[in-house]
């Protein structure tokens, strides 16, 4: 379902992914990697939250090293997540439902999901909804980076 993919993308890149600790690779089907395990070239101490993207043709090349203002992009993704998953004035309806007809499991995940305190470091305003569970394959990818 495209709605689930959109919400999971916005949640992952706007709230959950640590840009300080993790880099992105599209090699071997795509995965996240630990920047600290790759060395100082990937950590960029002067810009610790910089987006790191591994070059698919050269594993030692960081395509994202010249990126800037990634915090603004992350905040925009987080805000979009909050807006799409926040309740409307009509019970049982979300803004995402206006774009994509949600399946029952998405509706229950967003409406009946656990209430958790919002995670720090992702921007967004106070009172924002806490991130809900991600699709299993995305959660597994994040777990691989954290391990």
mmCIF file of the C-alpha atoms, coordinates in Angstrom:
data_MODEL
# 
_entry.id   MODEL 
# 
loop_
_atom_site.group_PDB 
_atom_site.id 
_atom_site.type_symbol 
_atom_site.label_atom_id 
_atom_site.label_alt_id 
_atom_site.label_comp_id 
_atom_site.label_asym_id 
_atom_site.label_entity_id 
_atom_site.label_seq_id 
_atom_site.pdbx_PDB_ins_code 
_atom_site.Cartn_x 
_atom_site.Cartn_y 
_atom_site.Cartn_z 
_atom_site.occupancy 
_atom_site.B_iso_or_equiv 
_atom_site.pdbx_formal_charge 
_atom_site.auth_seq_id 
_atom_site.auth_comp_id 
_atom_site.auth_asym_id 
_atom_site.auth_atom_id 
_atom_site.pdbx_PDB_model_num 
ATOM 1   C CA . UNK A 1 1   ? 0.000   0.000  0.000  1.00 0.00 ? 1   UNK A CA 1 
ATOM 2   C CA . UNK A 1 2   ? 1.441   3.362  -1.001 1.00 0.00 ? 2   UNK A CA 1 
ATOM 3   C CA . UNK A 1 3   ? 0.063   5.053  2.099  1.00 0.00 ? 3   UNK A CA 1 
ATOM 4   C CA . UNK A 1 4   ? 1.984   2.715  4.391  1.00 0.00 ? 4   UNK A CA 1 
ATOM 5   C CA . UNK A 1 5   ? 5.172   3.205  2.378  1.00 0.00 ? 5   UNK A CA 1 
ATOM 6   C CA . UNK A 1 6   ? 4.801   6.994  2.509  1.00 0.00 ? 6   UNK A CA 1 
ATOM 7   C CA . UNK A 1 7   ? 4.129   7.096  6.254  1.00 0.00 ? 7   UNK A CA 1 
ATOM 8   C CA . UNK A 1 8   ? 7.002   4.677  6.983  1.00 0.00 ? 8   UNK A CA 1 
ATOM 9   C CA . UNK A 1 9   ? 9.379   6.705  4.779  1.00 0.00 ? 9   UNK A CA 1 
ATOM 10  C CA . UNK A 1 10  ? 8.449   9.971  6.504  1.00 0.00 ? 10  UNK A CA 1 
ATOM 11  C CA . UNK A 1 11  ? 8.698   8.376  9.948  1.00 0.00 ? 11  UNK A CA 1 
ATOM 12  C CA . UNK A 1 12  ? 12.065  6.765  9.210  1.00 0.00 ? 12  UNK A CA 1 
ATOM 13  C CA . UNK A 1 13  ? 13.784  9.746  7.590  1.00 0.00 ? 13  UNK A CA 1 
ATOM 14  C CA . UNK A 1 14  ? 11.966  12.410 9.603  1.00 0.00 ? 14  UNK A CA 1 
ATOM 15  C CA . UNK A 1 15  ? 11.991  10.888 13.087 1.00 0.00 ? 15  UNK A CA 1 
ATOM 16  C CA . UNK A 1 16  ? 13.807  7.611  13.609 1.00 0.00 ? 16  UNK A CA 1 
ATOM 17  C CA . UNK A 1 17  ? 17.015  7.484  11.579 1.00 0.00 ? 17  UNK A CA 1 
ATOM 18  C CA . UNK A 1 18  ? 20.037  8.888  13.380 1.00 0.00 ? 18  UNK A CA 1 
ATOM 19  C CA . UNK A 1 19  ? 21.919  10.910 10.788 1.00 0.00 ? 19  UNK A CA 1 
ATOM 20  C CA . UNK A 1 20  ? 24.794  11.151 13.298 1.00 0.00 ? 20  UNK A CA 1 
ATOM 21  C CA . UNK A 1 21  ? 25.262  7.368  13.525 1.00 0.00 ? 21  UNK A CA 1 
ATOM 22  C CA . UNK A 1 22  ? 23.944  5.869  10.282 1.00 0.00 ? 22  UNK A CA 1 
ATOM 23  C CA . UNK A 1 23  ? 24.714  6.130  6.598  1.00 0.00 ? 23  UNK A CA 1 
ATOM 24  C CA . UNK A 1 24  ? 22.702  4.863  3.632  1.00 0.00 ? 24  UNK A CA 1 
ATOM 25  C CA . UNK A 1 25  ? 23.851  2.359  1.020  1.00 0.00 ? 25  UNK A CA 1 
ATOM 26  C CA . UNK A 1 26  ? 22.005  1.057  -2.030 1.00 0.00 ? 26  UNK A CA 1 
ATOM 27  C CA . UNK A 1 27  ? 24.543  -1.734 -2.601 1.00 0.00 ? 27  UNK A CA 1 
ATOM 28  C CA . UNK A 1 28  ? 23.409  -5.337 -2.137 1.00 0.00 ? 28  UNK A CA 1 
ATOM 29  C CA . UNK A 1 29  ? 19.717  -4.451 -2.065 1.00 0.00 ? 29  UNK A CA 1 
ATOM 30  C CA . UNK A 1 30  ? 20.129  -1.414 0.187  1.00 0.00 ? 30  UNK A CA 1 
ATOM 31  C CA . UNK A 1 31  ? 20.963  -1.116 3.866  1.00 0.00 ? 31  UNK A CA 1 
ATOM 32  C CA . UNK A 1 32  ? 22.075  1.248  6.591  1.00 0.00 ? 32  UNK A CA 1 
ATOM 33  C CA . UNK A 1 33  ? 25.588  1.177  7.981  1.00 0.00 ? 33  UNK A CA 1 
ATOM 34  C CA . UNK A 1 34  ? 27.343  2.479  11.058 1.00 0.00 ? 34  UNK A CA 1 
ATOM 35  C CA . UNK A 1 35  ? 29.368  5.588  10.190 1.00 0.00 ? 35  UNK A CA 1 
ATOM 36  C CA . UNK A 1 36  ? 31.724  5.001  13.125 1.00 0.00 ? 36  UNK A CA 1 
ATOM 37  C CA . UNK A 1 37  ? 32.668  1.563  11.786 1.00 0.00 ? 37  UNK A CA 1 
ATOM 38  C CA . UNK A 1 38  ? 33.612  3.144  8.439  1.00 0.00 ? 38  UNK A CA 1 
ATOM 39  C CA . UNK A 1 39  ? 36.090  5.625  9.935  1.00 0.00 ? 39  UNK A CA 1 
ATOM 40  C CA . UNK A 1 40  ? 36.668  9.345  10.208 1.00 0.00 ? 40  UNK A CA 1 
ATOM 41  C CA . UNK A 1 41  ? 35.972  10.079 6.538  1.00 0.00 ? 41  UNK A CA 1 
ATOM 42  C CA . UNK A 1 42  ? 32.340  9.104  7.142  1.00 0.00 ? 42  UNK A CA 1 
ATOM 43  C CA . UNK A 1 43  ? 31.929  10.744 10.556 1.00 0.00 ? 43  UNK A CA 1 
ATOM 44  C CA . UNK A 1 44  ? 32.714  14.345 9.521  1.00 0.00 ? 44  UNK A CA 1 
ATOM 45  C CA . UNK A 1 45  ? 33.298  15.688 13.066 1.00 0.00 ? 45  UNK A CA 1 
ATOM 46  C CA . UNK A 1 46  ? 32.631  19.271 11.934 1.00 0.00 ? 46  UNK A CA 1 
ATOM 47  C CA . UNK A 1 47  ? 29.174  18.206 10.641 1.00 0.00 ? 47  UNK A CA 1 
ATOM 48  C CA . UNK A 1 48  ? 28.111  15.148 12.653 1.00 0.00 ? 48  UNK A CA 1 
ATOM 49  C CA . UNK A 1 49  ? 24.492  15.080 11.440 1.00 0.00 ? 49  UNK A CA 1 
ATOM 50  C CA . UNK A 1 50  ? 25.422  15.199 7.768  1.00 0.00 ? 50  UNK A CA 1 
ATOM 51  C CA . UNK A 1 51  ? 23.711  12.794 5.408  1.00 0.00 ? 51  UNK A CA 1 
ATOM 52  C CA . UNK A 1 52  ? 26.082  10.007 4.286  1.00 0.00 ? 52  UNK A CA 1 
ATOM 53  C CA . UNK A 1 53  ? 25.258  8.070  1.117  1.00 0.00 ? 53  UNK A CA 1 
ATOM 54  C CA . UNK A 1 54  ? 27.613  5.387  -0.127 1.00 0.00 ? 54  UNK A CA 1 
ATOM 55  C CA . UNK A 1 55  ? 28.511  5.575  -3.811 1.00 0.00 ? 55  UNK A CA 1 
ATOM 56  C CA . UNK A 1 56  ? 27.277  2.327  -5.431 1.00 0.00 ? 56  UNK A CA 1 
ATOM 57  C CA . UNK A 1 57  ? 30.400  2.213  -7.648 1.00 0.00 ? 57  UNK A CA 1 
ATOM 58  C CA . UNK A 1 58  ? 32.958  3.126  -4.969 1.00 0.00 ? 58  UNK A CA 1 
ATOM 59  C CA . UNK A 1 59  ? 32.294  2.017  -1.386 1.00 0.00 ? 59  UNK A CA 1 
ATOM 60  C CA . UNK A 1 60  ? 34.850  4.544  -0.080 1.00 0.00 ? 60  UNK A CA 1 
ATOM 61  C CA . UNK A 1 61  ? 33.111  7.550  -1.644 1.00 0.00 ? 61  UNK A CA 1 
ATOM 62  C CA . UNK A 1 62  ? 30.469  9.463  0.348  1.00 0.00 ? 62  UNK A CA 1 
ATOM 63  C CA . UNK A 1 63  ? 28.028  11.024 -2.122 1.00 0.00 ? 63  UNK A CA 1 
ATOM 64  C CA . UNK A 1 64  ? 26.374  12.995 0.665  1.00 0.00 ? 64  UNK A CA 1 
ATOM 65  C CA . UNK A 1 65  ? 29.500  14.692 2.007  1.00 0.00 ? 65  UNK A CA 1 
ATOM 66  C CA . UNK A 1 66  ? 28.598  17.953 0.253  1.00 0.00 ? 66  UNK A CA 1 
ATOM 67  C CA . UNK A 1 67  ? 25.006  17.945 1.425  1.00 0.00 ? 67  UNK A CA 1 
ATOM 68  C CA . UNK A 1 68  ? 23.886  20.754 3.686  1.00 0.00 ? 68  UNK A CA 1 
ATOM 69  C CA . UNK A 1 69  ? 20.694  21.721 5.500  1.00 0.00 ? 69  UNK A CA 1 
ATOM 70  C CA . UNK A 1 70  ? 19.715  18.067 5.879  1.00 0.00 ? 70  UNK A CA 1 
ATOM 71  C CA . UNK A 1 71  ? 18.208  19.081 9.225  1.00 0.00 ? 71  UNK A CA 1 
ATOM 72  C CA . UNK A 1 72  ? 15.651  21.182 7.312  1.00 0.00 ? 72  UNK A CA 1 
ATOM 73  C CA . UNK A 1 73  ? 14.793  18.226 5.096  1.00 0.00 ? 73  UNK A CA 1 
ATOM 74  C CA . UNK A 1 74  ? 14.493  15.954 8.137  1.00 0.00 ? 74  UNK A CA 1 
ATOM 75  C CA . UNK A 1 75  ? 12.227  18.479 9.871  1.00 0.00 ? 75  UNK A CA 1 
ATOM 76  C CA . UNK A 1 76  ? 10.040  18.706 6.743  1.00 0.00 ? 76  UNK A CA 1 
ATOM 77  C CA . UNK A 1 77  ? 9.710   14.909 6.603  1.00 0.00 ? 77  UNK A CA 1 
ATOM 78  C CA . UNK A 1 78  ? 8.868   14.837 10.317 1.00 0.00 ? 78  UNK A CA 1 
ATOM 79  C CA . UNK A 1 79  ? 6.255   17.567 9.938  1.00 0.00 ? 79  UNK A CA 1 
ATOM 80  C CA . UNK A 1 80  ? 4.706   15.773 6.971  1.00 0.00 ? 80  UNK A CA 1 
ATOM 81  C CA . UNK A 1 81  ? 4.537   12.593 9.075  1.00 0.00 ? 81  UNK A CA 1 
ATOM 82  C CA . UNK A 1 82  ? 2.839   14.490 11.910 1.00 0.00 ? 82  UNK A CA 1 
ATOM 83  C CA . UNK A 1 83  ? 0.328   16.161 9.606  1.00 0.00 ? 83  UNK A CA 1 
ATOM 84  C CA . UNK A 1 84  ? -0.577  12.984 7.711  1.00 0.00 ? 84  UNK A CA 1 
ATOM 85  C CA . UNK A 1 85  ? -1.025  10.885 10.841 1.00 0.00 ? 85  UNK A CA 1 
ATOM 86  C CA . UNK A 1 86  ? -2.691  13.440 13.102 1.00 0.00 ? 86  UNK A CA 1 
ATOM 87  C CA . UNK A 1 87  ? -6.394  13.081 13.819 1.00 0.00 ? 87  UNK A CA 1 
ATOM 88  C CA . UNK A 1 88  ? -8.841  15.371 12.088 1.00 0.00 ? 88  UNK A CA 1 
ATOM 89  C CA . UNK A 1 89  ? -11.991 16.912 13.495 1.00 0.00 ? 89  UNK A CA 1 
ATOM 90  C CA . UNK A 1 90  ? -13.930 13.949 12.111 1.00 0.00 ? 90  UNK A CA 1 
ATOM 91  C CA . UNK A 1 91  ? -13.551 10.784 14.216 1.00 0.00 ? 91  UNK A CA 1 
ATOM 92  C CA . UNK A 1 92  ? -12.023 7.856  12.355 1.00 0.00 ? 92  UNK A CA 1 
ATOM 93  C CA . UNK A 1 93  ? -10.530 9.951  9.553  1.00 0.00 ? 93  UNK A CA 1 
ATOM 94  C CA . UNK A 1 94  ? -6.945  11.014 8.914  1.00 0.00 ? 94  UNK A CA 1 
ATOM 95  C CA . UNK A 1 95  ? -5.450  13.408 6.416  1.00 0.00 ? 95  UNK A CA 1 
ATOM 96  C CA . UNK A 1 96  ? -3.706  10.454 4.815  1.00 0.00 ? 96  UNK A CA 1 
ATOM 97  C CA . UNK A 1 97  ? -7.130  8.948  4.107  1.00 0.00 ? 97  UNK A CA 1 
ATOM 98  C CA . UNK A 1 98  ? -7.841  11.918 1.850  1.00 0.00 ? 98  UNK A CA 1 
ATOM 99  C CA . UNK A 1 99  ? -4.783  11.025 -0.268 1.00 0.00 ? 99  UNK A CA 1 
ATOM 100 C CA . UNK A 1 100 ? -4.761  7.238  -0.097 1.00 0.00 ? 100 UNK A CA 1 
ATOM 101 C CA . UNK A 1 101 ? -7.542  4.927  0.958  1.00 0.00 ? 101 UNK A CA 1 
ATOM 102 C CA . UNK A 1 102 ? -6.071  3.287  4.064  1.00 0.00 ? 102 UNK A CA 1 
ATOM 103 C CA . UNK A 1 103 ? -6.238  -0.400 4.735  1.00 0.00 ? 103 UNK A CA 1 
ATOM 104 C CA . UNK A 1 104 ? -7.657  -1.513 8.075  1.00 0.00 ? 104 UNK A CA 1 
ATOM 105 C CA . UNK A 1 105 ? -4.243  -2.384 9.542  1.00 0.00 ? 105 UNK A CA 1 
ATOM 106 C CA . UNK A 1 106 ? -2.880  1.114  8.809  1.00 0.00 ? 106 UNK A CA 1 
ATOM 107 C CA . UNK A 1 107 ? -5.934  2.758  10.342 1.00 0.00 ? 107 UNK A CA 1 
ATOM 108 C CA . UNK A 1 108 ? -5.622  0.718  13.536 1.00 0.00 ? 108 UNK A CA 1 
ATOM 109 C CA . UNK A 1 109 ? -1.865  1.276  13.704 1.00 0.00 ? 109 UNK A CA 1 
ATOM 110 C CA . UNK A 1 110 ? -2.303  5.044  13.500 1.00 0.00 ? 110 UNK A CA 1 
ATOM 111 C CA . UNK A 1 111 ? -5.430  5.452  15.623 1.00 0.00 ? 111 UNK A CA 1 
ATOM 112 C CA . UNK A 1 112 ? -5.036  2.670  18.190 1.00 0.00 ? 112 UNK A CA 1 
ATOM 113 C CA . UNK A 1 113 ? -1.203  2.614  18.297 1.00 0.00 ? 113 UNK A CA 1 
ATOM 114 C CA . UNK A 1 114 ? 0.738   2.933  21.525 1.00 0.00 ? 114 UNK A CA 1 
ATOM 115 C CA . UNK A 1 115 ? 1.158   6.457  22.800 1.00 0.00 ? 115 UNK A CA 1 
ATOM 116 C CA . UNK A 1 116 ? 4.879   7.078  23.348 1.00 0.00 ? 116 UNK A CA 1 
ATOM 117 C CA . UNK A 1 117 ? 6.813   10.232 24.137 1.00 0.00 ? 117 UNK A CA 1 
ATOM 118 C CA . UNK A 1 118 ? 8.116   11.900 21.003 1.00 0.00 ? 118 UNK A CA 1 
ATOM 119 C CA . UNK A 1 119 ? 11.738  11.034 20.227 1.00 0.00 ? 119 UNK A CA 1 
ATOM 120 C CA . UNK A 1 120 ? 14.291  13.812 20.415 1.00 0.00 ? 120 UNK A CA 1 
ATOM 121 C CA . UNK A 1 121 ? 16.641  15.070 17.778 1.00 0.00 ? 121 UNK A CA 1 
ATOM 122 C CA . UNK A 1 122 ? 14.150  15.014 14.925 1.00 0.00 ? 122 UNK A CA 1 
ATOM 123 C CA . UNK A 1 123 ? 12.775  18.488 15.141 1.00 0.00 ? 123 UNK A CA 1 
ATOM 124 C CA . UNK A 1 124 ? 9.078   19.119 14.927 1.00 0.00 ? 124 UNK A CA 1 
ATOM 125 C CA . UNK A 1 125 ? 7.056   20.883 17.528 1.00 0.00 ? 125 UNK A CA 1 
ATOM 126 C CA . UNK A 1 126 ? 5.957   19.789 20.941 1.00 0.00 ? 126 UNK A CA 1 
ATOM 127 C CA . UNK A 1 127 ? 2.691   17.913 20.939 1.00 0.00 ? 127 UNK A CA 1 
ATOM 128 C CA . UNK A 1 128 ? 3.640   15.965 17.830 1.00 0.00 ? 128 UNK A CA 1 
ATOM 129 C CA . UNK A 1 129 ? 2.483   12.382 17.668 1.00 0.00 ? 129 UNK A CA 1 
ATOM 130 C CA . UNK A 1 130 ? 5.044   9.787  18.623 1.00 0.00 ? 130 UNK A CA 1 
ATOM 131 C CA . UNK A 1 131 ? 6.290   7.571  15.779 1.00 0.00 ? 131 UNK A CA 1 
ATOM 132 C CA . UNK A 1 132 ? 4.328   4.383  15.331 1.00 0.00 ? 132 UNK A CA 1 
ATOM 133 C CA . UNK A 1 133 ? 5.826   0.985  14.488 1.00 0.00 ? 133 UNK A CA 1 
ATOM 134 C CA . UNK A 1 134 ? 7.560   0.768  11.141 1.00 0.00 ? 134 UNK A CA 1 
ATOM 135 C CA . UNK A 1 135 ? 7.166   -1.937 8.544  1.00 0.00 ? 135 UNK A CA 1 
ATOM 136 C CA . UNK A 1 136 ? 9.142   -5.014 9.704  1.00 0.00 ? 136 UNK A CA 1 
ATOM 137 C CA . UNK A 1 137 ? 11.779  -4.797 6.969  1.00 0.00 ? 137 UNK A CA 1 
ATOM 138 C CA . UNK A 1 138 ? 12.548  -1.164 7.833  1.00 0.00 ? 138 UNK A CA 1 
ATOM 139 C CA . UNK A 1 139 ? 12.663  -1.906 11.555 1.00 0.00 ? 139 UNK A CA 1 
ATOM 140 C CA . UNK A 1 140 ? 15.057  -4.802 10.831 1.00 0.00 ? 140 UNK A CA 1 
ATOM 141 C CA . UNK A 1 141 ? 17.321  -2.473 8.840  1.00 0.00 ? 141 UNK A CA 1 
ATOM 142 C CA . UNK A 1 142 ? 17.463  0.031  11.691 1.00 0.00 ? 142 UNK A CA 1 
ATOM 143 C CA . UNK A 1 143 ? 18.159  -2.776 14.167 1.00 0.00 ? 143 UNK A CA 1 
ATOM 144 C CA . UNK A 1 144 ? 21.095  -3.914 12.033 1.00 0.00 ? 144 UNK A CA 1 
ATOM 145 C CA . UNK A 1 145 ? 22.655  -0.441 12.277 1.00 0.00 ? 145 UNK A CA 1 
ATOM 146 C CA . UNK A 1 146 ? 22.060  -0.213 16.030 1.00 0.00 ? 146 UNK A CA 1 
ATOM 147 C CA . UNK A 1 147 ? 23.617  -3.639 16.660 1.00 0.00 ? 147 UNK A CA 1 
# 
